[in-house]
Short mmCIF file of C-alpha atoms in Angstrom, two decimals:
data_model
loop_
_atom_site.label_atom_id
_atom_site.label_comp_id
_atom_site.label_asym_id
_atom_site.label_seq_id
_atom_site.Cartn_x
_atom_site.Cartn_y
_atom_site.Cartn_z
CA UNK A 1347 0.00 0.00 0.00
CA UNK A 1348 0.81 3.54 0.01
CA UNK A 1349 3.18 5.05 2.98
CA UNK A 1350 4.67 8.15 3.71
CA UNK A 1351 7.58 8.46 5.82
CA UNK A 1352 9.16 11.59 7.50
CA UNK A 1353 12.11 12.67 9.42
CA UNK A 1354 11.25 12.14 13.16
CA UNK A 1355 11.13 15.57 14.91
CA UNK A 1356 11.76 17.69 16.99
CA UNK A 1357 13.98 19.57 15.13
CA UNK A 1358 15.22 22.86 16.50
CA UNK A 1359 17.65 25.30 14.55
CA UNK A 1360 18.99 28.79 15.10
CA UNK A 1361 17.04 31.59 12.83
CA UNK A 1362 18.92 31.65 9.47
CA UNK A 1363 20.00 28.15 9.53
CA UNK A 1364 19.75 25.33 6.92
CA UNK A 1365 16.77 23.67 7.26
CA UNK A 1366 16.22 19.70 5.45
CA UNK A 1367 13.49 17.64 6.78
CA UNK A 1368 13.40 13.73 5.02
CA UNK A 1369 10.89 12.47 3.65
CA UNK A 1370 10.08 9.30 1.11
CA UNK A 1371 7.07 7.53 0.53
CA UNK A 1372 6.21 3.83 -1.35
CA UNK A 1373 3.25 4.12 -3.81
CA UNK A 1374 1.95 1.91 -6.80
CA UNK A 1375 2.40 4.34 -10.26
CA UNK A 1376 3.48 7.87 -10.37
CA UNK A 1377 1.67 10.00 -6.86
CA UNK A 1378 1.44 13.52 -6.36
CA UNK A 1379 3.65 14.57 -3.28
CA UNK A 1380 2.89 17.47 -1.00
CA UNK A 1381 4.18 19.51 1.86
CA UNK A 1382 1.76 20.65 3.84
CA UNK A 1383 2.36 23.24 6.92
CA UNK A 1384 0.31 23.22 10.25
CA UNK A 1385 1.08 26.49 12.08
CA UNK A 1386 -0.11 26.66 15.86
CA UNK A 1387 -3.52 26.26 16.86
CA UNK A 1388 -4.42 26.40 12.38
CA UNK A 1389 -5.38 23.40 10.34
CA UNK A 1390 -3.24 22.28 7.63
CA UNK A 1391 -2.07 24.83 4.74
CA UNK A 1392 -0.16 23.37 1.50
CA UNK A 1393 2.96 24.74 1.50
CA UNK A 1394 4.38 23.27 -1.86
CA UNK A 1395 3.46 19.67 -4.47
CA UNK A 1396 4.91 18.44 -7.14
CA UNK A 1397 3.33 16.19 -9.62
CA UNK A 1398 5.78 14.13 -11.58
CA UNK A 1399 9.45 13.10 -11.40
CA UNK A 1400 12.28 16.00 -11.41
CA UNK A 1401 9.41 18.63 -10.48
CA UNK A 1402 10.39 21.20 -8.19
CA UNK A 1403 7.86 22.59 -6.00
CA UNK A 1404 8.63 26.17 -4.18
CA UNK A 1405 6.67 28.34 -2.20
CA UNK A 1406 8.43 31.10 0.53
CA UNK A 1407 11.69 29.95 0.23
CA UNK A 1408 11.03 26.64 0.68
CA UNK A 1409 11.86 23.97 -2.49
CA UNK A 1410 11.23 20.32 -2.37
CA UNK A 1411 12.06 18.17 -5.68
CA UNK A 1412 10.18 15.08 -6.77
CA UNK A 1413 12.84 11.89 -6.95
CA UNK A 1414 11.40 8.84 -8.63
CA UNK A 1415 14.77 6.75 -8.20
CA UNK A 1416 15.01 7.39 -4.49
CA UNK A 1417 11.34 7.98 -4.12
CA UNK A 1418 11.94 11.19 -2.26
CA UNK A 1419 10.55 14.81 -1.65
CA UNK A 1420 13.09 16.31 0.92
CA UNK A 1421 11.34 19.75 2.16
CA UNK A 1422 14.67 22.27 1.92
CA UNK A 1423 14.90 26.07 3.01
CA UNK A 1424 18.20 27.91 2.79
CA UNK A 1425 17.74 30.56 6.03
CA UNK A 1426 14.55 29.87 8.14
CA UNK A 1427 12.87 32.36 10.33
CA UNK A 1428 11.00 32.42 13.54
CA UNK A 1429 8.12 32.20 12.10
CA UNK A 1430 8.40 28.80 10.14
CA UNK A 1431 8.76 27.11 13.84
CA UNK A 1432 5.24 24.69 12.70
CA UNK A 1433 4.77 21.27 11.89
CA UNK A 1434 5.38 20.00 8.39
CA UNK A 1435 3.76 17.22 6.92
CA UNK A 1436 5.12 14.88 3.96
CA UNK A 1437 1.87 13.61 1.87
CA UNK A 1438 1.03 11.45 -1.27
CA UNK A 1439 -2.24 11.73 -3.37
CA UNK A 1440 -3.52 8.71 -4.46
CA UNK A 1441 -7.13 7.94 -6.40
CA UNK A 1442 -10.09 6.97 -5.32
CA UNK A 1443 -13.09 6.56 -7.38
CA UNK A 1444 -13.70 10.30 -8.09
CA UNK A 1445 -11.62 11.72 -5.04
CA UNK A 1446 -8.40 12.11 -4.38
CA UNK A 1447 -6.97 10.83 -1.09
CA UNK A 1448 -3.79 12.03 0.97
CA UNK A 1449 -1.63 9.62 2.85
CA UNK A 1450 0.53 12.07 5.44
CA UNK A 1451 3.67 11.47 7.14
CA UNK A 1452 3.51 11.60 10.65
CA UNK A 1453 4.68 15.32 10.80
CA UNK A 1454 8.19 17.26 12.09
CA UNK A 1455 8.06 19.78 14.31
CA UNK A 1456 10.05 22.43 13.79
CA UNK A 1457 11.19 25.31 16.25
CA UNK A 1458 13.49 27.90 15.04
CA UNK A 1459 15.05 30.15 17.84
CA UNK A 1460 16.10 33.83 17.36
CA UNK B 938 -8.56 32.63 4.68
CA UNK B 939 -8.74 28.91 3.68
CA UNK B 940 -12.70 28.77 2.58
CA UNK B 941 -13.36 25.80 4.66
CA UNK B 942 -14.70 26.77 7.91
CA UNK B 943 -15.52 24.51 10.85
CA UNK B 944 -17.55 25.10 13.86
CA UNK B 945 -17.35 24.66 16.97
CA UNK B 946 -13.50 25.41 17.08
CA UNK B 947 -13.54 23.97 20.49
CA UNK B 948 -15.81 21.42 22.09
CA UNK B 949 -15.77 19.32 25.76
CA UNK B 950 -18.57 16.43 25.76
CA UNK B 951 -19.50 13.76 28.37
CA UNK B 952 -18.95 10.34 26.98
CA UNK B 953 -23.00 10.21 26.64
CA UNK B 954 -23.53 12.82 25.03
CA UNK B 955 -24.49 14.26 21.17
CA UNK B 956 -22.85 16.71 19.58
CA UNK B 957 -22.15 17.24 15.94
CA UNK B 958 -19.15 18.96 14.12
CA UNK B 959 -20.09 21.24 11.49
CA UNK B 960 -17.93 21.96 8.00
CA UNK B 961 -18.78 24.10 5.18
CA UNK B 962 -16.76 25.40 2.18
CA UNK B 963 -17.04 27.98 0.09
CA UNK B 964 -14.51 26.96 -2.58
CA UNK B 965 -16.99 25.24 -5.00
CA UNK B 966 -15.37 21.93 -4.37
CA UNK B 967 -17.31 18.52 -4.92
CA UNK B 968 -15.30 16.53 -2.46
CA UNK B 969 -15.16 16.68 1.14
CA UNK B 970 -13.32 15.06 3.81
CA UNK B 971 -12.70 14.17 7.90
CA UNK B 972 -9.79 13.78 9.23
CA UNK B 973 -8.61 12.57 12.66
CA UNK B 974 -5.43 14.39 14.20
CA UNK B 975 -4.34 12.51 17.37
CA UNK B 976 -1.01 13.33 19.28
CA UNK B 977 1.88 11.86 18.18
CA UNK B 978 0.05 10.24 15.11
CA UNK B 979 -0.23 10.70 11.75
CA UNK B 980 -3.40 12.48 10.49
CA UNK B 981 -6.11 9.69 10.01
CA UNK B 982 -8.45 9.95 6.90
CA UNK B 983 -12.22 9.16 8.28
CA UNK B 984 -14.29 9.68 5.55
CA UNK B 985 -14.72 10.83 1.94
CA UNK B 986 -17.36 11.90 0.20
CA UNK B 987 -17.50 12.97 -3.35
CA UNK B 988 -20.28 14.45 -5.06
CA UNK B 989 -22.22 13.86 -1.87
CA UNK B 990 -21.80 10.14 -1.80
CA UNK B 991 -19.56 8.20 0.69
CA UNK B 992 -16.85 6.94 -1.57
CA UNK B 993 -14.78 5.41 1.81
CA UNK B 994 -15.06 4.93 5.51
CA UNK B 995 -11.62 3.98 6.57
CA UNK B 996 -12.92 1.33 9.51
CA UNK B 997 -14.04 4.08 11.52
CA UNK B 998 -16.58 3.23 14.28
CA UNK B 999 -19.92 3.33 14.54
CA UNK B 1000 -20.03 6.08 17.18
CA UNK B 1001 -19.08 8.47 14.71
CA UNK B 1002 -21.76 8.90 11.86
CA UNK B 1003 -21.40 11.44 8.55
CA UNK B 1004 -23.47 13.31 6.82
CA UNK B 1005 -23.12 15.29 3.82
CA UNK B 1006 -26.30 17.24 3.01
CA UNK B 1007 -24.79 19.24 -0.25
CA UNK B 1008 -21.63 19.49 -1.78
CA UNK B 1009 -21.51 22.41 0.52
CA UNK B 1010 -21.44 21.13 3.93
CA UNK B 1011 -20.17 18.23 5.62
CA UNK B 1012 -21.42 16.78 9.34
CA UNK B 1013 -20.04 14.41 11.80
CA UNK B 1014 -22.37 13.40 14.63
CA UNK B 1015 -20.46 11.96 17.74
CA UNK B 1016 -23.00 9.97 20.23
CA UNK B 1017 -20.99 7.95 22.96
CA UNK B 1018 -17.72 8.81 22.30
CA UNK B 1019 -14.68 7.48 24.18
CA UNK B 1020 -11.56 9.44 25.87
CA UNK B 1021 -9.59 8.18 23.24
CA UNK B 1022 -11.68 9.56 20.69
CA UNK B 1023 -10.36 13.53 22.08
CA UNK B 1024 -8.56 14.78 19.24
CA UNK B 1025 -8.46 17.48 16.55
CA UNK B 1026 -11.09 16.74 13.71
CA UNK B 1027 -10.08 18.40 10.28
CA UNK B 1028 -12.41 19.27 7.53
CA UNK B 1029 -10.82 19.07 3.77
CA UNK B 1030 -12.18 20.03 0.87
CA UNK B 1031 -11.03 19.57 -3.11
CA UNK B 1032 -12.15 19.89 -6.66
CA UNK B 1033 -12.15 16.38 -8.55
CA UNK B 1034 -9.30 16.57 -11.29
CA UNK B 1035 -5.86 15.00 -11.73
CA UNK B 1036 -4.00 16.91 -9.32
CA UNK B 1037 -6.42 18.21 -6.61
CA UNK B 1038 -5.17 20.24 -3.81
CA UNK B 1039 -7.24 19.67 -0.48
CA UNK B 1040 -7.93 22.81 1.39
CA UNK B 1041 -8.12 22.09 4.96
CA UNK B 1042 -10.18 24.05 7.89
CA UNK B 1043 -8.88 25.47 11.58
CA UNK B 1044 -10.02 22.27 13.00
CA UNK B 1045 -12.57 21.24 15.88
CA UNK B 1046 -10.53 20.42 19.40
CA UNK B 1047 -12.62 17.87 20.77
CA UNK B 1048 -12.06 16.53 24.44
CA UNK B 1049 -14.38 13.82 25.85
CA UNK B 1050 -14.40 13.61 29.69
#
C-alpha cells in the first residue's frame, strides 16, 4: 500500500539556519507529493506539491524536488525564520473513485530560535 | 482565509452525550473530507465523500456517523464517544481533477471527559 515516511522531529535550529526535513514515501504508479504546513492552533495549509518526477515545487523559500529513483521529496529552506517554527507534513495523493486521497507522514516539528 | 470553515473550534462532551461537528466550504469543491489528528500520530483519513456520496469509511466506528447534506457542507455526529476519541477533527475540501489540492479548515478540538 501507500506510505509516507518523515524525518522524526523535533527539530530545532537557530534563525537563518539550513533547514532539510526527510521524507520518502512507497506508492503503486506515479503520486502527487505534498508539503503541507500546520502552524499553531491552524489546520493544515499546503505549503508546496509536485506532480511528476524532477518537479520542483517552491513556495516562501522553501523547495522540495520530486525523486522517482530514491522515491523522495526532501522539504529544503536555505535561512529559516522564527516564524516557520510549525509542523510540516510529507503527503502522497492517491485515487479513489472520483476523489483524491492524501496519505501524510507523521509530521516534524520544527522550532526555530532567534 | 482557507474557505473551509468549521464550527465549533472547540468542544468538551460527556462520553454520553451528542454533539455534531459542522464543516462548510465555500470553494466550490465537490469533495469533502474528515480527518482525525491525534497526538503523536499521523493524520487519520475518516471519511470521503464525493459528489455527496460516501466513496470510503476507513474502519471508523460506529459512534461516529457522517453526513453530507450538499456538496456544501459536511457533518459528523459523535453519540458515545470514548476518551480516546479527544482529538483534533479536520475538515478538507477539493475539486475532482488529476492533481487536486485539499484545502483544509482550523479544526474542531474535541475533548471527551
Amino acid at each position: 500500500g501507500n506510505s509516507v515516511t518523515q524525518m522524526e522531529g523535533p527539530v530545532t535550529l537557530s534563525e537563518e539556519a539550513f533547514l532539510t526535513i526527510n521524507c520518502t514515501y512507497t506508492a503503486t504508479g506515479y503520486p502527487s507529493l505534498f508539503w503541507y504546513v500546520q502552524y499553531p492552533g491552524e489546520g493544515l495549509q499546503l505549503l508546496l506539491k509536485a506532480t511528476k518526477a524532477d518537479d520542483k515545487g517552491s513556495n516562501k523559500g522553501f523547495e522540495a524536488t520530486y525523486r522517482k529513483e530514491t522515491t523522495s521529496f526532501h522539504l529544503e529552506k536555505g535561512s529559516v525564520q522564527v516564524s516557520d517554527s510549525a509542523v510540516y507534513f510529507c503527503a502522497l495523493m492517491r485515487t479513489s473513485g472520483s476523489a483524491r486521497q492524501l496519505t501524510f507522514g507523521s509530521g516534524t516539528q520544527l522550532t526555530v530560535l532567534p | 482565509e482557507t474557505g473551509v470553515t468549521q464550527t465549533p473550534r472547540h468542544l468538551v462532551m460527556g462520553m454520553t452525550n451528542k454533539k455534531s461537528l459542522k464543516c462548510e466550504q465555500h470553494l466550490g469543491h465537490n469533495a469533502m473530507y474528515w480527518y482525525k489528528q491525534s497526538a503523536k500520530k499521523p493524520l487519520e483519513l475518516m471519511f470521503v465523500y464525493s459528489l455527496e456520496e460516501r466513496v470510503e469509511n476507513n474502519s471508523v466506528p460506529s459512534r461516529f456517523s457522517p453526513e453530507c447534506p450538499n456538496s456544501s457542507h459536511l457533518f459528523l455526529h459523535l453519540h458515545t464517544l470514548q476518551p480516546e476519541d479527544s482529538a483534533l477533527y479536520l475538515c478538507a475540501s477539493s475539486p475532482t481533477g488529476s492533481t487536486d489540492t485539499q484545502y483544509f479548515g482550523p479544526g474542531t478540538r474535541l475533548t471527551v471527559l
